[in-house]
Amino acid sequence: MTLRVTHFPLRKLDRDAPTKYFQAPERTHREWESSHKFDFLYRFYDSDQQPLYIGITAGGGIRWDQHRKHSEWWPLAEYVAVSFYQSYEAVKVAEKAAIRSEQPRFNKLFLRGPANASLHLHGHAEDAAALLFRDAEPEFIASLAALLTQPERFPQPEPPPPAAFADESNQL
């Protein structure tokens, strides 16, 4: 059975509930039996429904209990939303997109984009552009595009002279 992406509705969080009850509302959903075996995305919000933290896990109740014990934002959490995805790769992409879009107060990962990206400098430029658009801030991409139209600003190193055979008089 192929799992459909399933977005459970935003709901009030009982921060003091025992760990086994953290996903109680999701357990009543018709797709719970097939979806709970997969990694899922979770979003915590404050009382004004402003995003506090977004993460992924396969062990929801256990991970949420870790947040309860160790996360400074846990006392502020009032609401939670859960989304299931078909694969770990899909949930990782969704997490990154959600964090960059919603900018939760306590996430650090993905908010400023990576400090570097590995681009293949040969091959299809469209592949490199897709990677940049996925990983970099739009302002950075616009600045980079403007700079790439000005190659004269970036002098290239002087290449060494072409290799040649030594003549008899110059041999060591």
JSON list of C-alpha atoms in Angstrom, two decimals:
[
{"chain": "A", "resi": 1, "resn": "MET", "atom": "CA", "xyz": [0.00, 0.00, 0.00]},
{"chain": "A", "resi": 2, "resn": "THR", "atom": "CA", "xyz": [1.39, 3.37, -0.99]},
{"chain": "A", "resi": 3, "resn": "LEU", "atom": "CA", "xyz": [1.02, 6.01, 1.67]},
{"chain": "A", "resi": 4, "resn": "ARG", "atom": "CA", "xyz": [-0.50, 9.28, 0.62]},
{"chain": "A", "resi": 5, "resn": "VAL", "atom": "CA", "xyz": [0.90, 12.44, 2.10]},
{"chain": "A", "resi": 6, "resn": "THR", "atom": "CA", "xyz": [-1.39, 13.05, 5.05]},
{"chain": "A", "resi": 7, "resn": "HIS", "atom": "CA", "xyz": [-1.67, 16.38, 6.90]},
{"chain": "A", "resi": 8, "resn": "PHE", "atom": "CA", "xyz": [-3.45, 16.03, 10.21]},
{"chain": "A", "resi": 9, "resn": "PRO", "atom": "CA", "xyz": [-5.19, 19.22, 11.38]},
{"chain": "A", "resi": 10, "resn": "LEU", "atom": "CA", "xyz": [-3.72, 21.63, 13.88]},
{"chain": "A", "resi": 11, "resn": "ARG", "atom": "CA", "xyz": [-4.82, 20.69, 17.37]},
{"chain": "A", "resi": 12, "resn": "LYS", "atom": "CA", "xyz": [-4.44, 21.76, 20.97]},
{"chain": "A", "resi": 13, "resn": "LEU", "atom": "CA", "xyz": [-1.48, 20.07, 22.66]},
{"chain": "A", "resi": 14, "resn": "ASP", "atom": "CA", "xyz": [-1.71, 18.58, 26.12]},
{"chain": "A", "resi": 15, "resn": "ARG", "atom": "CA", "xyz": [1.91, 19.20, 27.16]},
{"chain": "A", "resi": 16, "resn": "ASP", "atom": "CA", "xyz": [1.44, 17.27, 30.41]},
{"chain": "A", "resi": 17, "resn": "ALA", "atom": "CA", "xyz": [-0.09, 14.13, 28.88]},
{"chain": "A", "resi": 18, "resn": "PRO", "atom": "CA", "xyz": [1.79, 10.85, 29.18]},
{"chain": "A", "resi": 19, "resn": "THR", "atom": "CA", "xyz": [4.00, 10.16, 26.17]},
{"chain": "A", "resi": 20, "resn": "LYS", "atom": "CA", "xyz": [1.71, 7.38, 24.85]},
{"chain": "A", "resi": 21, "resn": "TYR", "atom": "CA", "xyz": [-1.14, 9.91, 24.44]},
{"chain": "A", "resi": 22, "resn": "PHE", "atom": "CA", "xyz": [0.80, 12.47, 22.39]},
{"chain": "A", "resi": 23, "resn": "GLN", "atom": "CA", "xyz": [-0.53, 11.09, 19.11]},
{"chain": "A", "resi": 24, "resn": "ALA", "atom": "CA", "xyz": [-3.97, 10.08, 20.42]},
{"chain": "A", "resi": 25, "resn": "PRO", "atom": "CA", "xyz": [-5.91, 12.28, 17.92]},
{"chain": "A", "resi": 26, "resn": "GLU", "atom": "CA", "xyz": [-3.88, 11.01, 14.97]},
{"chain": "A", "resi": 27, "resn": "ARG", "atom": "CA", "xyz": [-4.50, 7.39, 16.02]},
{"chain": "A", "resi": 28, "resn": "THR", "atom": "CA", "xyz": [-8.22, 7.83, 15.26]},
{"chain": "A", "resi": 29, "resn": "HIS", "atom": "CA", "xyz": [-7.51, 8.92, 11.67]},
{"chain": "A", "resi": 30, "resn": "ARG", "atom": "CA", "xyz": [-8.38, 6.32, 9.01]},
{"chain": "A", "resi": 31, "resn": "GLU", "atom": "CA", "xyz": [-4.79, 6.29, 7.67]},
{"chain": "A", "resi": 32, "resn": "TRP", "atom": "CA", "xyz": [-3.06, 5.92, 11.05]},
{"chain": "A", "resi": 33, "resn": "GLU", "atom": "CA", "xyz": [-2.39, 2.20, 10.70]},
{"chain": "A", "resi": 34, "resn": "SER", "atom": "CA", "xyz": [-0.50, 2.66, 7.43]},
{"chain": "A", "resi": 35, "resn": "SER", "atom": "CA", "xyz": [1.10, 6.02, 8.19]},
{"chain": "A", "resi": 36, "resn": "HIS", "atom": "CA", "xyz": [2.42, 5.73, 11.72]},
{"chain": "A", "resi": 37, "resn": "LYS", "atom": "CA", "xyz": [5.23, 3.44, 10.60]},
{"chain": "A", "resi": 38, "resn": "PHE", "atom": "CA", "xyz": [6.84, 6.27, 8.65]},
{"chain": "A", "resi": 39, "resn": "ASP", "atom": "CA", "xyz": [8.87, 9.33, 9.54]},
{"chain": "A", "resi": 40, "resn": "PHE", "atom": "CA", "xyz": [6.68, 12.36, 9.99]},
{"chain": "A", "resi": 41, "resn": "LEU", "atom": "CA", "xyz": [6.91, 16.11, 10.22]},
{"chain": "A", "resi": 42, "resn": "TYR", "atom": "CA", "xyz": [5.66, 17.88, 13.32]},
{"chain": "A", "resi": 43, "resn": "ARG", "atom": "CA", "xyz": [5.12, 21.57, 13.99]},
{"chain": "A", "resi": 44, "resn": "PHE", "atom": "CA", "xyz": [4.66, 23.17, 17.40]},
{"chain": "A", "resi": 45, "resn": "TYR", "atom": "CA", "xyz": [3.00, 26.56, 17.77]},
{"chain": "A", "resi": 46, "resn": "ASP", "atom": "CA", "xyz": [2.52, 29.01, 20.63]},
{"chain": "A", "resi": 47, "resn": "SER", "atom": "CA", "xyz": [-0.81, 30.35, 21.93]},
{"chain": "A", "resi": 48, "resn": "ASP", "atom": "CA", "xyz": [-0.95, 32.88, 19.05]},
{"chain": "A", "resi": 49, "resn": "GLN", "atom": "CA", "xyz": [-0.36, 30.04, 16.57]},
{"chain": "A", "resi": 50, "resn": "GLN", "atom": "CA", "xyz": [3.10, 31.36, 15.77]},
{"chain": "A", "resi": 51, "resn": "PRO", "atom": "CA", "xyz": [5.59, 28.62, 14.87]},
{"chain": "A", "resi": 52, "resn": "LEU", "atom": "CA", "xyz": [7.94, 27.60, 17.67]},
{"chain": "A", "resi": 53, "resn": "TYR", "atom": "CA", "xyz": [9.66, 24.51, 16.33]},
{"chain": "A", "resi": 54, "resn": "ILE", "atom": "CA", "xyz": [9.47, 22.17, 13.34]},
{"chain": "A", "resi": 55, "resn": "GLY", "atom": "CA", "xyz": [11.07, 18.73, 13.27]},
{"chain": "A", "resi": 56, "resn": "ILE", "atom": "CA", "xyz": [10.85, 15.19, 11.96]},
{"chain": "A", "resi": 57, "resn": "THR", "atom": "CA", "xyz": [10.83, 11.83, 13.73]},
{"chain": "A", "resi": 58, "resn": "ALA", "atom": "CA", "xyz": [9.82, 8.22, 13.41]},
{"chain": "A", "resi": 59, "resn": "GLY", "atom": "CA", "xyz": [9.27, 7.89, 17.16]},
{"chain": "A", "resi": 60, "resn": "GLY", "atom": "CA", "xyz": [6.89, 10.76, 17.78]},
{"chain": "A", "resi": 61, "resn": "GLY", "atom": "CA", "xyz": [5.95, 10.27, 21.40]},
{"chain": "A", "resi": 62, "resn": "ILE", "atom": "CA", "xyz": [9.53, 9.53, 22.43]},
{"chain": "A", "resi": 63, "resn": "ARG", "atom": "CA", "xyz": [10.90, 12.52, 20.53]},
{"chain": "A", "resi": 64, "resn": "TRP", "atom": "CA", "xyz": [8.22, 14.79, 21.95]},
{"chain": "A", "resi": 65, "resn": "ASP", "atom": "CA", "xyz": [9.04, 13.56, 25.43]},
{"chain": "A", "resi": 66, "resn": "GLN", "atom": "CA", "xyz": [12.68, 14.54, 24.79]},
{"chain": "A", "resi": 67, "resn": "HIS", "atom": "CA", "xyz": [11.44, 18.01, 23.80]},
{"chain": "A", "resi": 68, "resn": "ARG", "atom": "CA", "xyz": [9.35, 18.16, 26.98]},
{"chain": "A", "resi": 69, "resn": "LYS", "atom": "CA", "xyz": [12.42, 17.39, 29.10]},
{"chain": "A", "resi": 70, "resn": "HIS", "atom": "CA", "xyz": [15.10, 19.40, 27.26]},
{"chain": "A", "resi": 71, "resn": "SER", "atom": "CA", "xyz": [13.66, 22.09, 24.96]},
{"chain": "A", "resi": 72, "resn": "GLU", "atom": "CA", "xyz": [13.38, 25.63, 26.21]},
{"chain": "A", "resi": 73, "resn": "TRP", "atom": "CA", "xyz": [10.35, 26.25, 23.97]},
{"chain": "A", "resi": 74, "resn": "TRP", "atom": "CA", "xyz": [8.24, 23.35, 25.32]},
{"chain": "A", "resi": 75, "resn": "PRO", "atom": "CA", "xyz": [6.42, 25.42, 27.99]},
{"chain": "A", "resi": 76, "resn": "LEU", "atom": "CA", "xyz": [5.30, 27.78, 25.20]},
{"chain": "A", "resi": 77, "resn": "ALA", "atom": "CA", "xyz": [3.87, 25.03, 22.97]},
{"chain": "A", "resi": 78, "resn": "GLU", "atom": "CA", "xyz": [0.07, 25.14, 22.78]},
{"chain": "A", "resi": 79, "resn": "TYR", "atom": "CA", "xyz": [-0.69, 23.59, 19.37]},
{"chain": "A", "resi": 80, "resn": "VAL", "atom": "CA", "xyz": [0.76, 20.84, 17.20]},
{"chain": "A", "resi": 81, "resn": "ALA", "atom": "CA", "xyz": [0.28, 19.67, 13.63]},
{"chain": "A", "resi": 82, "resn": "VAL", "atom": "CA", "xyz": [1.53, 16.38, 12.15]},
{"chain": "A", "resi": 83, "resn": "SER", "atom": "CA", "xyz": [2.13, 15.41, 8.51]},
{"chain": "A", "resi": 84, "resn": "PHE", "atom": "CA", "xyz": [3.11, 11.96, 7.19]},
{"chain": "A", "resi": 85, "resn": "TYR", "atom": "CA", "xyz": [5.13, 11.48, 4.01]},
{"chain": "A", "resi": 86, "resn": "GLN", "atom": "CA", "xyz": [5.95, 8.49, 1.80]},
{"chain": "A", "resi": 87, "resn": "SER", "atom": "CA", "xyz": [9.68, 8.38, 2.56]},
{"chain": "A", "resi": 88, "resn": "TYR", "atom": "CA", "xyz": [12.44, 9.77, 4.71]},
{"chain": "A", "resi": 89, "resn": "GLU", "atom": "CA", "xyz": [13.71, 11.77, 1.72]},
{"chain": "A", "resi": 90, "resn": "ALA", "atom": "CA", "xyz": [10.26, 13.34, 1.22]},
{"chain": "A", "resi": 91, "resn": "VAL", "atom": "CA", "xyz": [9.88, 14.29, 4.89]},
{"chain": "A", "resi": 92, "resn": "LYS", "atom": "CA", "xyz": [13.40, 15.83, 4.94]},
{"chain": "A", "resi": 93, "resn": "VAL", "atom": "CA", "xyz": [12.51, 18.02, 1.95]},
{"chain": "A", "resi": 94, "resn": "ALA", "atom": "CA", "xyz": [9.21, 19.00, 3.61]},
{"chain": "A", "resi": 95, "resn": "GLU", "atom": "CA", "xyz": [10.97, 19.86, 6.88]},
{"chain": "A", "resi": 96, "resn": "LYS", "atom": "CA", "xyz": [13.48, 22.11, 5.16]},
{"chain": "A", "resi": 97, "resn": "ALA", "atom": "CA", "xyz": [10.76, 23.86, 3.16]},
{"chain": "A", "resi": 98, "resn": "ALA", "atom": "CA", "xyz": [8.53, 24.32, 6.22]},
{"chain": "A", "resi": 99, "resn": "ILE", "atom": "CA", "xyz": [11.35, 25.75, 8.35]},
{"chain": "A", "resi": 100, "resn": "ARG", "atom": "CA", "xyz": [12.47, 28.16, 5.64]},
{"chain": "A", "resi": 101, "resn": "SER", "atom": "CA", "xyz": [8.88, 29.23, 4.92]},
{"chain": "A", "resi": 102, "resn": "GLU", "atom": "CA", "xyz": [7.52, 29.53, 8.47]},
{"chain": "A", "resi": 103, "resn": "GLN", "atom": "CA", "xyz": [10.77, 30.50, 10.25]},
{"chain": "A", "resi": 104, "resn": "PRO", "atom": "CA", "xyz": [9.95, 29.02, 13.65]},
{"chain": "A", "resi": 105, "resn": "ARG", "atom": "CA", "xyz": [11.44, 30.90, 16.56]},
{"chain": "A", "resi": 106, "resn": "PHE", "atom": "CA", "xyz": [13.54, 28.03, 17.95]},
{"chain": "A", "resi": 107, "resn": "ASN", "atom": "CA", "xyz": [14.80, 26.26, 14.83]},
{"chain": "A", "resi": 108, "resn": "LYS", "atom": "CA", "xyz": [18.30, 27.05, 13.72]},
{"chain": "A", "resi": 109, "resn": "LEU", "atom": "CA", "xyz": [18.81, 24.53, 10.92]},
{"chain": "A", "resi": 110, "resn": "PHE", "atom": "CA", "xyz": [17.86, 25.70, 7.39]},
{"chain": "A", "resi": 111, "resn": "LEU", "atom": "CA", "xyz": [16.96, 29.26, 8.40]},
{"chain": "A", "resi": 112, "resn": "ARG", "atom": "CA", "xyz": [20.03, 30.95, 6.99]},
{"chain": "A", "resi": 113, "resn": "GLY", "atom": "CA", "xyz": [20.71, 28.38, 4.33]},
{"chain": "A", "resi": 114, "resn": "PRO", "atom": "CA", "xyz": [23.91, 26.42, 4.05]},
{"chain": "A", "resi": 115, "resn": "ALA", "atom": "CA", "xyz": [27.25, 28.15, 4.34]},
{"chain": "A", "resi": 116, "resn": "ASN", "atom": "CA", "xyz": [28.30, 26.32, 1.19]},
{"chain": "A", "resi": 117, "resn": "ALA", "atom": "CA", "xyz": [26.89, 24.13, -1.51]},
{"chain": "A", "resi": 118, "resn": "SER", "atom": "CA", "xyz": [28.55, 21.55, -3.71]},
{"chain": "A", "resi": 119, "resn": "LEU", "atom": "CA", "xyz": [27.88, 22.51, -7.32]},
{"chain": "A", "resi": 120, "resn": "HIS", "atom": "CA", "xyz": [29.05, 20.53, -10.31]},
{"chain": "A", "resi": 121, "resn": "LEU", "atom": "CA", "xyz": [30.74, 23.10, -12.53]},
{"chain": "A", "resi": 122, "resn": "HIS", "atom": "CA", "xyz": [30.43, 20.96, -15.63]},
{"chain": "A", "resi": 123, "resn": "GLY", "atom": "CA", "xyz": [27.31, 19.42, -17.06]},
{"chain": "A", "resi": 124, "resn": "HIS", "atom": "CA", "xyz": [23.86, 20.98, -16.99]},
{"chain": "A", "resi": 125, "resn": "ALA", "atom": "CA", "xyz": [23.61, 24.51, -15.58]},
{"chain": "A", "resi": 126, "resn": "GLU", "atom": "CA", "xyz": [19.95, 23.83, -14.85]},
{"chain": "A", "resi": 127, "resn": "ASP", "atom": "CA", "xyz": [20.96, 21.20, -12.27]},
{"chain": "A", "resi": 128, "resn": "ALA", "atom": "CA", "xyz": [23.21, 23.71, -10.50]},
{"chain": "A", "resi": 129, "resn": "ALA", "atom": "CA", "xyz": [20.44, 26.34, -10.61]},
{"chain": "A", "resi": 130, "resn": "ALA", "atom": "CA", "xyz": [17.94, 23.87, -9.12]},
{"chain": "A", "resi": 131, "resn": "LEU", "atom": "CA", "xyz": [20.33, 23.16, -6.25]},
{"chain": "A", "resi": 132, "resn": "LEU", "atom": "CA", "xyz": [20.86, 26.86, -5.59]},
{"chain": "A", "resi": 133, "resn": "PHE", "atom": "CA", "xyz": [17.14, 27.61, -5.65]},
{"chain": "A", "resi": 134, "resn": "ARG", "atom": "CA", "xyz": [16.53, 24.74, -3.25]},
{"chain": "A", "resi": 135, "resn": "ASP", "atom": "CA", "xyz": [19.29, 25.65, -0.78]},
{"chain": "A", "resi": 136, "resn": "ALA", "atom": "CA", "xyz": [20.04, 29.38, -0.99]},
{"chain": "A", "resi": 137, "resn": "GLU", "atom": "CA", "xyz": [18.14, 32.51, -0.06]},
{"chain": "A", "resi": 138, "resn": "PRO", "atom": "CA", "xyz": [16.55, 34.37, -2.99]},
{"chain": "A", "resi": 139, "resn": "GLU", "atom": "CA", "xyz": [18.54, 37.54, -2.20]},
{"chain": "A", "resi": 140, "resn": "PHE", "atom": "CA", "xyz": [21.81, 35.60, -2.42]},
{"chain": "A", "resi": 141, "resn": "ILE", "atom": "CA", "xyz": [20.80, 34.08, -5.76]},
{"chain": "A", "resi": 142, "resn": "ALA", "atom": "CA", "xyz": [19.91, 37.53, -7.16]},
{"chain": "A", "resi": 143, "resn": "SER", "atom": "CA", "xyz": [23.25, 38.99, -6.03]},
{"chain": "A", "resi": 144, "resn": "LEU", "atom": "CA", "xyz": [25.15, 36.03, -7.49]},
{"chain": "A", "resi": 145, "resn": "ALA", "atom": "CA", "xyz": [23.29, 36.33, -10.81]},
{"chain": "A", "resi": 146, "resn": "ALA", "atom": "CA", "xyz": [24.20, 40.03, -11.02]},
{"chain": "A", "resi": 147, "resn": "LEU", "atom": "CA", "xyz": [27.85, 39.27, -10.31]},
{"chain": "A", "resi": 148, "resn": "LEU", "atom": "CA", "xyz": [27.98, 36.52, -12.92]},
{"chain": "A", "resi": 149, "resn": "THR", "atom": "CA", "xyz": [27.17, 39.10, -15.61]},
{"chain": "A", "resi": 150, "resn": "GLN", "atom": "CA", "xyz": [30.38, 40.96, -14.72]},
{"chain": "A", "resi": 151, "resn": "PRO", "atom": "CA", "xyz": [33.28, 38.54, -15.35]},
{"chain": "A", "resi": 152, "resn": "GLU", "atom": "CA", "xyz": [35.70, 41.47, -15.67]},
{"chain": "A", "resi": 153, "resn": "ARG", "atom": "CA", "xyz": [35.39, 42.00, -11.91]},
{"chain": "A", "resi": 154, "resn": "PHE", "atom": "CA", "xyz": [37.06, 38.67, -11.30]},
{"chain": "A", "resi": 155, "resn": "PRO", "atom": "CA", "xyz": [40.47, 38.46, -12.97]},
{"chain": "A", "resi": 156, "resn": "GLN", "atom": "CA", "xyz": [41.60, 34.99, -13.86]},
{"chain": "A", "resi": 157, "resn": "PRO", "atom": "CA", "xyz": [45.04, 33.68, -12.96]},
{"chain": "A", "resi": 158, "resn": "GLU", "atom": "CA", "xyz": [47.72, 33.82, -15.64]},
{"chain": "A", "resi": 159, "resn": "PRO", "atom": "CA", "xyz": [48.19, 30.33, -17.08]},
{"chain": "A", "resi": 160, "resn": "PRO", "atom": "CA", "xyz": [51.70, 28.92, -17.31]},
{"chain": "A", "resi": 161, "resn": "PRO", "atom": "CA", "xyz": [53.39, 28.94, -20.71]},
{"chain": "A", "resi": 162, "resn": "PRO", "atom": "CA", "xyz": [52.59, 25.99, -22.96]},
{"chain": "A", "resi": 163, "resn": "ALA", "atom": "CA", "xyz": [54.73, 22.94, -22.49]},
{"chain": "A", "resi": 164, "resn": "ALA", "atom": "CA", "xyz": [57.47, 22.52, -25.08]},
{"chain": "A", "resi": 165, "resn": "PHE", "atom": "CA", "xyz": [60.33, 20.18, -25.71]},
{"chain": "A", "resi": 166, "resn": "ALA", "atom": "CA", "xyz": [63.66, 21.45, -24.48]},
{"chain": "A", "resi": 167, "resn": "ASP", "atom": "CA", "xyz": [66.17, 22.16, -27.20]},
{"chain": "A", "resi": 168, "resn": "GLU", "atom": "CA", "xyz": [69.72, 20.91, -26.92]},
{"chain": "A", "resi": 169, "resn": "SER", "atom": "CA", "xyz": [71.13, 24.20, -25.58]},
{"chain": "A", "resi": 170, "resn": "ASN", "atom": "CA", "xyz": [68.65, 24.52, -22.68]},
{"chain": "A", "resi": 171, "resn": "GLN", "atom": "CA", "xyz": [69.03, 21.02, -21.23]},
{"chain": "A", "resi": 172, "resn": "LEU", "atom": "CA", "xyz": [70.28, 20.76, -17.68]}
]
